[in-house]
Amino acid sequence: MIKTVGVAGLGLIGGSMAKAIRQYTDCTLLGYDTDGAVLSRALDEGVVSAALTADRLAECDLVIVALYPQAVVEYVSAHRDHFRKGGVVMDCGGVKGVVCTPLADVVKDAGFWFVGGHPMAGIERSGYGHAFPELFQGASLILTPYPGTPRECLDGIWELARRLGFGHLQLSTPEEHDHIIAYTSQLAHVVSCAYVGSPSAPNFEGFSAGSFKDMTRVAKLNEEMWTELFLENQEALVREIDTLVEELAAFAYTIRRGDRERLKDMLRHAREIKEAIDKDR
C-alpha cells in the first residue's frame, strides 16, 4: 500500500496531483519544485508536509515526477541511487518514448520500478495557481510499464489513482502511446493554434457559438511545454498533420467545384465515423 508520496514538479498536473492526494487520501506528501516560491506556497497552504529533498526520496513508496520530458530523464538519472528500494517512480509527461527509452538503462538493476504515466487531464491554463484537486475526476490514466514490471506496482498506482478520481486505466507501450496521442491530443492543439491564426479570428464577437469556443480553447497553451512535446514526437505528429492537410484539401476541392453530392457523401461519412466512435464509448 502506498503511504508516502513524493511529487516532483508542482505545476498544473503535479500541483493538482498533490492537492488531490492531500484532499482524498491520508498519505504523507512531500513536494519539490524548481521554483522555490511555488514550493513555499504549497508548504504554507499545507498541501505538502515537507520538501522532497534527495535524502527523503527513500521515504517515498511512490514518487510522481511531473516535469517536462527531458527534465524527467535528468531528475530520475540524477537520483537513481536515492529512490526507495522496491519503490515506484512514475512520470506524467505527454510523450513516452523520449522518457522510457533512455531511462531503461538508467533504472535497470537500480532497485526501484519506473513506470511511464500520462494523466489524460488538463485545462487551458498552467502553473500551481491553477491546479485543483478535482482535475482528474473521470479521467483516463495511461501507463507504459517496462516488460517484467510486477503487477502489484501497477495495481498500487491504480489504487491510488482511483482515490484521486481517475475513471479508467489504459495500459500501453511508449510507441503505441506516442502514435495515438499525436492524433488525439497533439494534433488538436496544432489545429487550434492554426485556426486562430486566421485574419478572421479577431472578428468573432457576435458571430460565434459553441463550435468556435471548442476549436479555439486549447490554443491558450503553454508554448514552452507544447514545443517540447511536439518536437519530441515529430514523426508521428507530422504524419497526422499531413493526413489532415490531405483531408482539408479534399474538402476545398469538392467545395470549389460545387460538387453537392460528393460533399454530402463526405459529410455523411464523417458523421457516421463520429457516431460510431460515440457508440463505442
PDB file of C-alpha atoms in Angstrom:
ATOM      1  CA  MET A   1       0.000   0.000   0.000  1.00  0.00           C
ATOM      2  CA  ILE A   2       1.205   3.491  -0.869  1.00  0.00           C
ATOM      3  CA  LYS A   3       1.557   5.526   2.316  1.00  0.00           C
ATOM      4  CA  THR A   4       4.150   8.173   1.442  1.00  0.00           C
ATOM      5  CA  VAL A   5       4.166  10.013  -1.885  1.00  0.00           C
ATOM      6  CA  GLY A   6       6.638  12.479  -3.328  1.00  0.00           C
ATOM      7  CA  VAL A   7       5.631  14.879  -6.090  1.00  0.00           C
ATOM      8  CA  ALA A   8       8.467  16.460  -8.063  1.00  0.00           C
ATOM      9  CA  GLY A   9       7.131  19.373 -10.092  1.00  0.00           C
ATOM     10  CA  LEU A  10       4.159  21.346  -8.777  1.00  0.00           C
ATOM     11  CA  GLY A  11       2.744  22.800 -11.986  1.00  0.00           C
ATOM     12  CA  LEU A  12      -0.807  22.199 -13.169  1.00  0.00           C
ATOM     13  CA  ILE A  13      -0.562  18.392 -13.236  1.00  0.00           C
ATOM     14  CA  GLY A  14       1.843  17.883 -10.337  1.00  0.00           C
ATOM     15  CA  GLY A  15       0.120  20.548  -8.272  1.00  0.00           C
ATOM     16  CA  SER A  16      -3.281  19.003  -8.941  1.00  0.00           C
ATOM     17  CA  MET A  17      -1.882  15.575  -8.063  1.00  0.00           C
ATOM     18  CA  ALA A  18      -0.576  16.968  -4.793  1.00  0.00           C
ATOM     19  CA  LYS A  19      -3.844  18.734  -3.965  1.00  0.00           C
ATOM     20  CA  ALA A  20      -5.863  15.622  -4.822  1.00  0.00           C
ATOM     21  CA  ILE A  21      -3.612  13.412  -2.706  1.00  0.00           C
ATOM     22  CA  ARG A  22      -3.976  15.830   0.182  1.00  0.00           C
ATOM     23  CA  GLN A  23      -7.770  16.016  -0.167  1.00  0.00           C
ATOM     24  CA  TYR A  24      -8.681  12.430  -0.969  1.00  0.00           C
ATOM     25  CA  THR A  25      -6.067  10.323   0.869  1.00  0.00           C
ATOM     26  CA  ASP A  26      -4.250  10.146   4.165  1.00  0.00           C
ATOM     27  CA  CYS A  27      -0.859   9.715   2.512  1.00  0.00           C
ATOM     28  CA  THR A  28       2.148  11.627   3.769  1.00  0.00           C
ATOM     29  CA  LEU A  29       3.026  14.020   0.950  1.00  0.00           C
ATOM     30  CA  LEU A  30       6.427  15.531   0.142  1.00  0.00           C
ATOM     31  CA  GLY A  31       6.894  18.072  -2.654  1.00  0.00           C
ATOM     32  CA  TYR A  32       9.561  19.614  -4.863  1.00  0.00           C
ATOM     33  CA  ASP A  33       9.589  22.363  -7.446  1.00  0.00           C
ATOM     34  CA  THR A  34      12.370  24.219  -9.223  1.00  0.00           C
ATOM     35  CA  ASP A  35      10.608  27.458  -8.254  1.00  0.00           C
ATOM     36  CA  GLY A  36      11.181  27.992  -4.553  1.00  0.00           C
ATOM     37  CA  ALA A  37       8.204  30.350  -4.322  1.00  0.00           C
ATOM     38  CA  VAL A  38       5.874  27.624  -5.593  1.00  0.00           C
ATOM     39  CA  LEU A  39       7.201  25.123  -3.066  1.00  0.00           C
ATOM     40  CA  SER A  40       6.868  27.670  -0.272  1.00  0.00           C
ATOM     41  CA  ARG A  41       3.258  28.305  -1.257  1.00  0.00           C
ATOM     42  CA  ALA A  42       2.466  24.588  -1.279  1.00  0.00           C
ATOM     43  CA  LEU A  43       4.047  24.254   2.168  1.00  0.00           C
ATOM     44  CA  ASP A  44       2.238  27.321   3.534  1.00  0.00           C
ATOM     45  CA  GLU A  45      -1.086  26.038   2.245  1.00  0.00           C
ATOM     46  CA  GLY A  46      -0.483  22.661   3.842  1.00  0.00           C
ATOM     47  CA  VAL A  47      -0.694  20.853   0.513  1.00  0.00           C
ATOM     48  CA  VAL A  48       2.681  19.196   1.090  1.00  0.00           C
ATOM     49  CA  SER A  49       4.036  18.309   4.505  1.00  0.00           C
ATOM     50  CA  ALA A  50       7.704  18.877   3.737  1.00  0.00           C
ATOM     51  CA  ALA A  51      10.169  19.460   0.931  1.00  0.00           C
ATOM     52  CA  LEU A  52      11.092  16.450  -1.192  1.00  0.00           C
ATOM     53  CA  THR A  53      14.859  16.577  -0.876  1.00  0.00           C
ATOM     54  CA  ALA A  54      17.232  13.943  -2.248  1.00  0.00           C
ATOM     55  CA  ASP A  55      17.752  12.394   1.176  1.00  0.00           C
ATOM     56  CA  ARG A  56      13.991  11.972   1.659  1.00  0.00           C
ATOM     57  CA  LEU A  57      13.272  10.203  -1.634  1.00  0.00           C
ATOM     58  CA  ALA A  58      13.919   6.870   0.070  1.00  0.00           C
ATOM     59  CA  GLU A  59      10.917   7.522   2.322  1.00  0.00           C
ATOM     60  CA  CYS A  60       8.512   7.503  -0.618  1.00  0.00           C
ATOM     61  CA  ASP A  61       6.593   4.439  -1.744  1.00  0.00           C
ATOM     62  CA  LEU A  62       5.748   6.373  -4.914  1.00  0.00           C
ATOM     63  CA  VAL A  63       7.466   9.359  -6.497  1.00  0.00           C
ATOM     64  CA  ILE A  64       5.443  11.201  -9.134  1.00  0.00           C
ATOM     65  CA  VAL A  65       7.743  13.174 -11.437  1.00  0.00           C
ATOM     66  CA  ALA A  66       5.604  15.861 -13.078  1.00  0.00           C
ATOM     67  CA  LEU A  67       8.317  17.637 -15.060  1.00  0.00           C
ATOM     68  CA  TYR A  68       8.876  18.224 -18.777  1.00  0.00           C
ATOM     69  CA  PRO A  69      10.057  15.031 -20.523  1.00  0.00           C
ATOM     70  CA  GLN A  70      13.771  15.834 -20.736  1.00  0.00           C
ATOM     71  CA  ALA A  71      13.703  17.090 -17.167  1.00  0.00           C
ATOM     72  CA  VAL A  72      12.149  13.773 -16.102  1.00  0.00           C
ATOM     73  CA  VAL A  73      15.077  11.885 -17.601  1.00  0.00           C
ATOM     74  CA  GLU A  74      17.544  14.199 -15.870  1.00  0.00           C
ATOM     75  CA  TYR A  75      15.768  14.025 -12.499  1.00  0.00           C
ATOM     76  CA  VAL A  76      15.435  10.236 -12.442  1.00  0.00           C
ATOM     77  CA  SER A  77      19.021   9.785 -13.653  1.00  0.00           C
ATOM     78  CA  ALA A  78      20.397  12.181 -11.053  1.00  0.00           C
ATOM     79  CA  HIS A  79      18.501  10.484  -8.205  1.00  0.00           C
ATOM     80  CA  ARG A  80      18.911   6.897  -9.355  1.00  0.00           C
ATOM     81  CA  ASP A  81      20.588   5.910  -6.096  1.00  0.00           C
ATOM     82  CA  HIS A  82      18.220   7.891  -3.862  1.00  0.00           C
ATOM     83  CA  PHE A  83      14.869   6.263  -4.611  1.00  0.00           C
ATOM     84  CA  ARG A  84      13.482   3.708  -2.209  1.00  0.00           C
ATOM     85  CA  LYS A  85      14.449   0.111  -2.967  1.00  0.00           C
ATOM     86  CA  GLY A  86      11.284  -1.604  -4.119  1.00  0.00           C
ATOM     87  CA  GLY A  87       9.563   1.747  -4.591  1.00  0.00           C
ATOM     88  CA  VAL A  88       7.880   3.071  -7.713  1.00  0.00           C
ATOM     89  CA  VAL A  89       8.660   6.169  -9.771  1.00  0.00           C
ATOM     90  CA  MET A  90       6.108   7.406 -12.311  1.00  0.00           C
ATOM     91  CA  ASP A  91       6.318  10.354 -14.674  1.00  0.00           C
ATOM     92  CA  CYS A  92       3.378  12.345 -16.034  1.00  0.00           C
ATOM     93  CA  GLY A  93       4.725  13.518 -19.400  1.00  0.00           C
ATOM     94  CA  GLY A  94       2.761  13.816 -22.641  1.00  0.00           C
ATOM     95  CA  VAL A  95       5.267  11.764 -24.649  1.00  0.00           C
ATOM     96  CA  LYS A  96       6.671   8.455 -23.554  1.00  0.00           C
ATOM     97  CA  GLY A  97       9.344   7.261 -25.998  1.00  0.00           C
ATOM     98  CA  VAL A  98      11.831  10.035 -25.185  1.00  0.00           C
ATOM     99  CA  VAL A  99      11.405   9.274 -21.477  1.00  0.00           C
ATOM    100  CA  CYS A 100      11.065   5.499 -21.271  1.00  0.00           C
ATOM    101  CA  THR A 101      13.743   4.627 -23.832  1.00  0.00           C
ATOM    102  CA  PRO A 102      16.703   6.478 -22.267  1.00  0.00           C
ATOM    103  CA  LEU A 103      15.625   5.576 -18.734  1.00  0.00           C
ATOM    104  CA  ALA A 104      15.519   1.844 -19.462  1.00  0.00           C
ATOM    105  CA  ASP A 105      19.270   1.516 -18.885  1.00  0.00           C
ATOM    106  CA  VAL A 106      19.293   4.078 -16.062  1.00  0.00           C
ATOM    107  CA  VAL A 107      16.784   2.212 -13.920  1.00  0.00           C
ATOM    108  CA  LYS A 108      17.942  -1.296 -14.770  1.00  0.00           C
ATOM    109  CA  ASP A 109      19.074  -3.060 -11.586  1.00  0.00           C
ATOM    110  CA  ALA A 110      18.587   0.193  -9.642  1.00  0.00           C
ATOM    111  CA  GLY A 111      16.257  -1.466  -7.161  1.00  0.00           C
ATOM    112  CA  PHE A 112      13.127   0.565  -7.928  1.00  0.00           C
ATOM    113  CA  TRP A 113      10.476   0.363 -10.631  1.00  0.00           C
ATOM    114  CA  PHE A 114       9.912   3.106 -13.200  1.00  0.00           C
ATOM    115  CA  VAL A 115       6.525   3.331 -14.898  1.00  0.00           C
ATOM    116  CA  GLY A 116       5.732   5.786 -17.663  1.00  0.00           C
ATOM    117  CA  GLY A 117       2.484   7.593 -16.964  1.00  0.00           C
ATOM    118  CA  HIS A 118       0.228  10.121 -18.678  1.00  0.00           C
ATOM    119  CA  PRO A 119      -2.841  11.502 -16.870  1.00  0.00           C
ATOM    120  CA  MET A 120      -5.305  12.440 -19.618  1.00  0.00           C
ATOM    121  CA  ALA A 121      -6.490  15.615 -17.966  1.00  0.00           C
ATOM    122  CA  GLY A 122      -5.777  19.308 -18.219  1.00  0.00           C
ATOM    123  CA  ILE A 123      -7.131  22.777 -18.750  1.00  0.00           C
ATOM    124  CA  GLU A 124      -6.056  25.690 -20.926  1.00  0.00           C
ATOM    125  CA  ARG A 125      -4.018  27.205 -18.090  1.00  0.00           C
ATOM    126  CA  SER A 126      -0.770  26.196 -16.446  1.00  0.00           C
ATOM    127  CA  GLY A 127       1.008  26.505 -13.131  1.00  0.00           C
ATOM    128  CA  TYR A 128       0.395  25.683  -9.495  1.00  0.00           C
ATOM    129  CA  GLY A 129      -2.007  28.604  -9.098  1.00  0.00           C
ATOM    130  CA  HIS A 130      -4.461  26.921 -11.467  1.00  0.00           C
ATOM    131  CA  ALA A 131      -4.051  23.417 -10.032  1.00  0.00           C
ATOM    132  CA  PHE A 132      -7.106  21.936  -8.343  1.00  0.00           C
ATOM    133  CA  PRO A 133      -7.853  18.545  -6.768  1.00  0.00           C
ATOM    134  CA  GLU A 134     -10.861  17.698  -8.960  1.00  0.00           C
ATOM    135  CA  LEU A 135      -8.853  17.809 -12.214  1.00  0.00           C
ATOM    136  CA  PHE A 136      -8.734  14.031 -12.590  1.00  0.00           C
ATOM    137  CA  GLN A 137     -12.385  13.181 -11.989  1.00  0.00           C
ATOM    138  CA  GLY A 138     -13.341  10.535 -14.536  1.00  0.00           C
ATOM    139  CA  ALA A 139     -10.036  10.904 -16.412  1.00  0.00           C
ATOM    140  CA  SER A 140      -8.028   8.140 -18.040  1.00  0.00           C
ATOM    141  CA  LEU A 141      -4.580   7.257 -16.737  1.00  0.00           C
ATOM    142  CA  ILE A 142      -2.235   5.745 -19.323  1.00  0.00           C
ATOM    143  CA  LEU A 143       0.630   3.613 -18.027  1.00  0.00           C
ATOM    144  CA  THR A 144       3.509   2.345 -20.179  1.00  0.00           C
ATOM    145  CA  PRO A 145       5.405  -0.080 -17.926  1.00  0.00           C
ATOM    146  CA  TYR A 146       8.550  -1.909 -18.960  1.00  0.00           C
ATOM    147  CA  PRO A 147       8.181  -5.638 -19.643  1.00  0.00           C
ATOM    148  CA  GLY A 148       8.542  -7.529 -16.396  1.00  0.00           C
ATOM    149  CA  THR A 149       7.144  -4.791 -14.182  1.00  0.00           C
ATOM    150  CA  PRO A 150       5.321  -6.536 -11.306  1.00  0.00           C
ATOM    151  CA  ARG A 151       1.564  -6.318 -11.496  1.00  0.00           C
ATOM    152  CA  GLU A 152       1.453  -5.154  -7.883  1.00  0.00           C
ATOM    153  CA  CYS A 153       3.292  -1.960  -8.913  1.00  0.00           C
ATOM    154  CA  LEU A 154       0.590  -1.144 -11.424  1.00  0.00           C
ATOM    155  CA  ASP A 155      -2.150  -2.148  -9.001  1.00  0.00           C
ATOM    156  CA  GLY A 156      -0.686   0.183  -6.380  1.00  0.00           C
ATOM    157  CA  ILE A 157      -0.626   3.120  -8.791  1.00  0.00           C
ATOM    158  CA  TRP A 158      -4.168   2.418  -9.935  1.00  0.00           C
ATOM    159  CA  GLU A 159      -5.483   2.026  -6.392  1.00  0.00           C
ATOM    160  CA  LEU A 160      -4.162   5.497  -5.577  1.00  0.00           C
ATOM    161  CA  ALA A 161      -5.326   6.920  -8.916  1.00  0.00           C
ATOM    162  CA  ARG A 162      -8.884   5.727  -8.303  1.00  0.00           C
ATOM    163  CA  ARG A 163      -8.893   7.552  -4.981  1.00  0.00           C
ATOM    164  CA  LEU A 164      -7.853  10.699  -6.837  1.00  0.00           C
ATOM    165  CA  GLY A 165     -10.845  10.384  -9.154  1.00  0.00           C
ATOM    166  CA  PHE A 166      -9.440   8.656 -12.224  1.00  0.00           C
ATOM    167  CA  GLY A 167     -12.043   6.581 -14.014  1.00  0.00           C
ATOM    168  CA  HIS A 168     -10.090   4.440 -16.465  1.00  0.00           C
ATOM    169  CA  LEU A 169      -6.708   2.704 -16.597  1.00  0.00           C
ATOM    170  CA  GLN A 170      -5.161   2.207 -20.038  1.00  0.00           C
ATOM    171  CA  LEU A 171      -2.037   0.089 -20.408  1.00  0.00           C
ATOM    172  CA  SER A 172       0.099   0.752 -23.471  1.00  0.00           C
ATOM    173  CA  THR A 173       3.622   0.792 -24.840  1.00  0.00           C
ATOM    174  CA  PRO A 174       5.601   4.017 -25.335  1.00  0.00           C
ATOM    175  CA  GLU A 175       5.433   3.520 -29.100  1.00  0.00           C
ATOM    176  CA  GLU A 176       1.665   2.987 -29.189  1.00  0.00           C
ATOM    177  CA  HIS A 177       1.106   5.857 -26.786  1.00  0.00           C
ATOM    178  CA  ASP A 178       3.073   8.360 -28.861  1.00  0.00           C
ATOM    179  CA  HIS A 179       1.415   7.236 -32.091  1.00  0.00           C
ATOM    180  CA  ILE A 180      -2.123   7.613 -30.754  1.00  0.00           C
ATOM    181  CA  ILE A 181      -1.511  10.721 -28.648  1.00  0.00           C
ATOM    182  CA  ALA A 182      -0.220  12.525 -31.753  1.00  0.00           C
ATOM    183  CA  TYR A 183      -3.757  12.238 -33.105  1.00  0.00           C
ATOM    184  CA  THR A 184      -5.945  12.509 -30.000  1.00  0.00           C
ATOM    185  CA  SER A 185      -4.116  15.376 -28.289  1.00  0.00           C
ATOM    186  CA  GLN A 186      -1.206  16.977 -30.108  1.00  0.00           C
ATOM    187  CA  LEU A 187      -2.961  17.391 -33.465  1.00  0.00           C
ATOM    188  CA  ALA A 188      -5.896  19.087 -31.744  1.00  0.00           C
ATOM    189  CA  HIS A 189      -3.533  21.685 -30.282  1.00  0.00           C
ATOM    190  CA  VAL A 190      -1.864  22.280 -33.646  1.00  0.00           C
ATOM    191  CA  VAL A 191      -5.244  22.687 -35.349  1.00  0.00           C
ATOM    192  CA  SER A 192      -6.474  25.089 -32.675  1.00  0.00           C
ATOM    193  CA  CYS A 193      -3.355  27.238 -33.000  1.00  0.00           C
ATOM    194  CA  ALA A 194      -3.581  27.240 -36.799  1.00  0.00           C
ATOM    195  CA  TYR A 195      -7.292  28.056 -36.618  1.00  0.00           C
ATOM    196  CA  VAL A 196      -6.804  31.200 -34.537  1.00  0.00           C
ATOM    197  CA  GLY A 197      -4.055  32.224 -36.963  1.00  0.00           C
ATOM    198  CA  SER A 198      -6.722  33.269 -39.459  1.00  0.00           C
ATOM    199  CA  PRO A 199      -7.093  37.039 -40.010  1.00  0.00           C
ATOM    200  CA  SER A 200     -10.796  36.479 -39.315  1.00  0.00           C
ATOM    201  CA  ALA A 201     -10.176  35.387 -35.720  1.00  0.00           C
ATOM    202  CA  PRO A 202     -10.389  38.840 -34.041  1.00  0.00           C
ATOM    203  CA  ASN A 203     -13.788  39.489 -35.639  1.00  0.00           C
ATOM    204  CA  PHE A 204     -15.657  36.633 -33.975  1.00  0.00           C
ATOM    205  CA  GLU A 205     -17.663  38.713 -31.476  1.00  0.00           C
ATOM    206  CA  GLY A 206     -21.384  38.222 -32.068  1.00  0.00           C
ATOM    207  CA  PHE A 207     -20.769  35.593 -34.733  1.00  0.00           C
ATOM    208  CA  SER A 208     -19.689  32.596 -32.656  1.00  0.00           C
ATOM    209  CA  ALA A 209     -21.306  29.757 -30.801  1.00  0.00           C
ATOM    210  CA  GLY A 210     -20.023  26.616 -29.107  1.00  0.00           C
ATOM    211  CA  SER A 211     -18.078  25.360 -32.105  1.00  0.00           C
ATOM    212  CA  PHE A 212     -15.784  28.399 -32.133  1.00  0.00           C
ATOM    213  CA  LYS A 213     -15.064  28.026 -28.417  1.00  0.00           C
ATOM    214  CA  ASP A 214     -14.418  24.295 -28.849  1.00  0.00           C
ATOM    215  CA  MET A 215     -11.988  24.879 -31.723  1.00  0.00           C
ATOM    216  CA  THR A 216     -10.045  27.663 -30.028  1.00  0.00           C
ATOM    217  CA  ARG A 217      -9.951  26.559 -26.374  1.00  0.00           C
ATOM    218  CA  VAL A 218      -6.643  24.709 -26.408  1.00  0.00           C
ATOM    219  CA  ALA A 219      -4.833  27.427 -28.365  1.00  0.00           C
ATOM    220  CA  LYS A 220      -4.411  29.068 -24.958  1.00  0.00           C
ATOM    221  CA  LEU A 221      -1.487  26.802 -24.162  1.00  0.00           C
ATOM    222  CA  ASN A 222       1.919  26.718 -22.517  1.00  0.00           C
ATOM    223  CA  GLU A 223       4.127  27.240 -25.566  1.00  0.00           C
ATOM    224  CA  GLU A 224       7.304  26.078 -23.835  1.00  0.00           C
ATOM    225  CA  MET A 225       5.841  22.715 -22.857  1.00  0.00           C
ATOM    226  CA  TRP A 226       3.993  22.079 -26.115  1.00  0.00           C
ATOM    227  CA  THR A 227       7.020  22.998 -28.232  1.00  0.00           C
ATOM    228  CA  GLU A 228       8.956  20.270 -26.444  1.00  0.00           C
ATOM    229  CA  LEU A 229       6.112  17.764 -26.772  1.00  0.00           C
ATOM    230  CA  PHE A 230       5.634  18.443 -30.491  1.00  0.00           C
ATOM    231  CA  LEU A 231       9.320  18.176 -31.341  1.00  0.00           C
ATOM    232  CA  GLU A 232       9.819  15.054 -29.246  1.00  0.00           C
ATOM    233  CA  ASN A 233       7.035  13.315 -31.152  1.00  0.00           C
ATOM    234  CA  GLN A 234       7.595  14.987 -34.503  1.00  0.00           C
ATOM    235  CA  GLU A 235       7.434  11.927 -36.761  1.00  0.00           C
ATOM    236  CA  ALA A 236       4.028  10.771 -35.528  1.00  0.00           C
ATOM    237  CA  LEU A 237       2.671  14.317 -35.292  1.00  0.00           C
ATOM    238  CA  VAL A 238       3.793  15.388 -38.774  1.00  0.00           C
ATOM    239  CA  ARG A 239       2.198  12.242 -40.177  1.00  0.00           C
ATOM    240  CA  GLU A 240      -1.121  13.225 -38.597  1.00  0.00           C
ATOM    241  CA  ILE A 241      -0.786  16.828 -39.821  1.00  0.00           C
ATOM    242  CA  ASP A 242      -0.113  15.614 -43.367  1.00  0.00           C
ATOM    243  CA  THR A 243      -3.193  13.390 -43.229  1.00  0.00           C
ATOM    244  CA  LEU A 244      -5.320  16.305 -42.027  1.00  0.00           C
ATOM    245  CA  VAL A 245      -3.968  18.580 -44.773  1.00  0.00           C
ATOM    246  CA  GLU A 246      -4.987  15.957 -47.352  1.00  0.00           C
ATOM    247  CA  GLU A 247      -8.480  15.779 -45.879  1.00  0.00           C
ATOM    248  CA  LEU A 248      -8.822  19.579 -45.875  1.00  0.00           C
ATOM    249  CA  ALA A 249      -7.575  19.763 -49.453  1.00  0.00           C
ATOM    250  CA  ALA A 250     -10.224  17.233 -50.483  1.00  0.00           C
ATOM    251  CA  PHE A 251     -12.940  19.356 -48.873  1.00  0.00           C
ATOM    252  CA  ALA A 252     -11.599  22.514 -50.507  1.00  0.00           C
ATOM    253  CA  TYR A 253     -11.500  20.847 -53.921  1.00  0.00           C
ATOM    254  CA  THR A 254     -15.038  19.483 -53.591  1.00  0.00           C
ATOM    255  CA  ILE A 255     -16.483  22.782 -52.354  1.00  0.00           C
ATOM    256  CA  ARG A 256     -14.648  24.776 -55.031  1.00  0.00           C
ATOM    257  CA  ARG A 257     -16.139  22.536 -57.741  1.00  0.00           C
ATOM    258  CA  GLY A 258     -19.605  22.861 -56.258  1.00  0.00           C
ATOM    259  CA  ASP A 259     -19.934  19.074 -56.159  1.00  0.00           C
ATOM    260  CA  ARG A 260     -23.006  18.802 -53.959  1.00  0.00           C
ATOM    261  CA  GLU A 261     -23.327  15.023 -53.968  1.00  0.00           C
ATOM    262  CA  ARG A 262     -19.640  14.411 -53.236  1.00  0.00           C
ATOM    263  CA  LEU A 263     -19.715  16.965 -50.422  1.00  0.00           C
ATOM    264  CA  LYS A 264     -22.804  15.353 -48.959  1.00  0.00           C
ATOM    265  CA  ASP A 265     -21.088  11.954 -49.059  1.00  0.00           C
ATOM    266  CA  MET A 266     -18.011  13.327 -47.288  1.00  0.00           C
ATOM    267  CA  LEU A 267     -20.085  14.917 -44.555  1.00  0.00           C
ATOM    268  CA  ARG A 268     -22.176  11.772 -44.141  1.00  0.00           C
ATOM    269  CA  HIS A 269     -19.024   9.669 -43.847  1.00  0.00           C
ATOM    270  CA  ALA A 270     -17.649  11.972 -41.134  1.00  0.00           C
ATOM    271  CA  ARG A 271     -20.939  11.914 -39.226  1.00  0.00           C
ATOM    272  CA  GLU A 272     -21.068   8.109 -39.323  1.00  0.00           C
ATOM    273  CA  ILE A 273     -17.491   7.842 -38.020  1.00  0.00           C
ATOM    274  CA  LYS A 274     -18.300  10.184 -35.168  1.00  0.00           C
ATOM    275  CA  GLU A 275     -21.495   8.301 -34.300  1.00  0.00           C
ATOM    276  CA  ALA A 276     -19.597   5.011 -34.284  1.00  0.00           C
ATOM    277  CA  ILE A 277     -16.939   6.490 -32.008  1.00  0.00           C
ATOM    278  CA  ASP A 278     -19.549   7.814 -29.583  1.00  0.00           C
ATOM    279  CA  LYS A 279     -21.437   4.496 -29.609  1.00  0.00           C
ATOM    280  CA  ASP A 280     -18.301   2.577 -28.617  1.00  0.00           C
ATOM    281  CA  ARG A 281     -17.559   4.767 -25.612  1.00  0.00           C
TER     282      ARG A 281
END
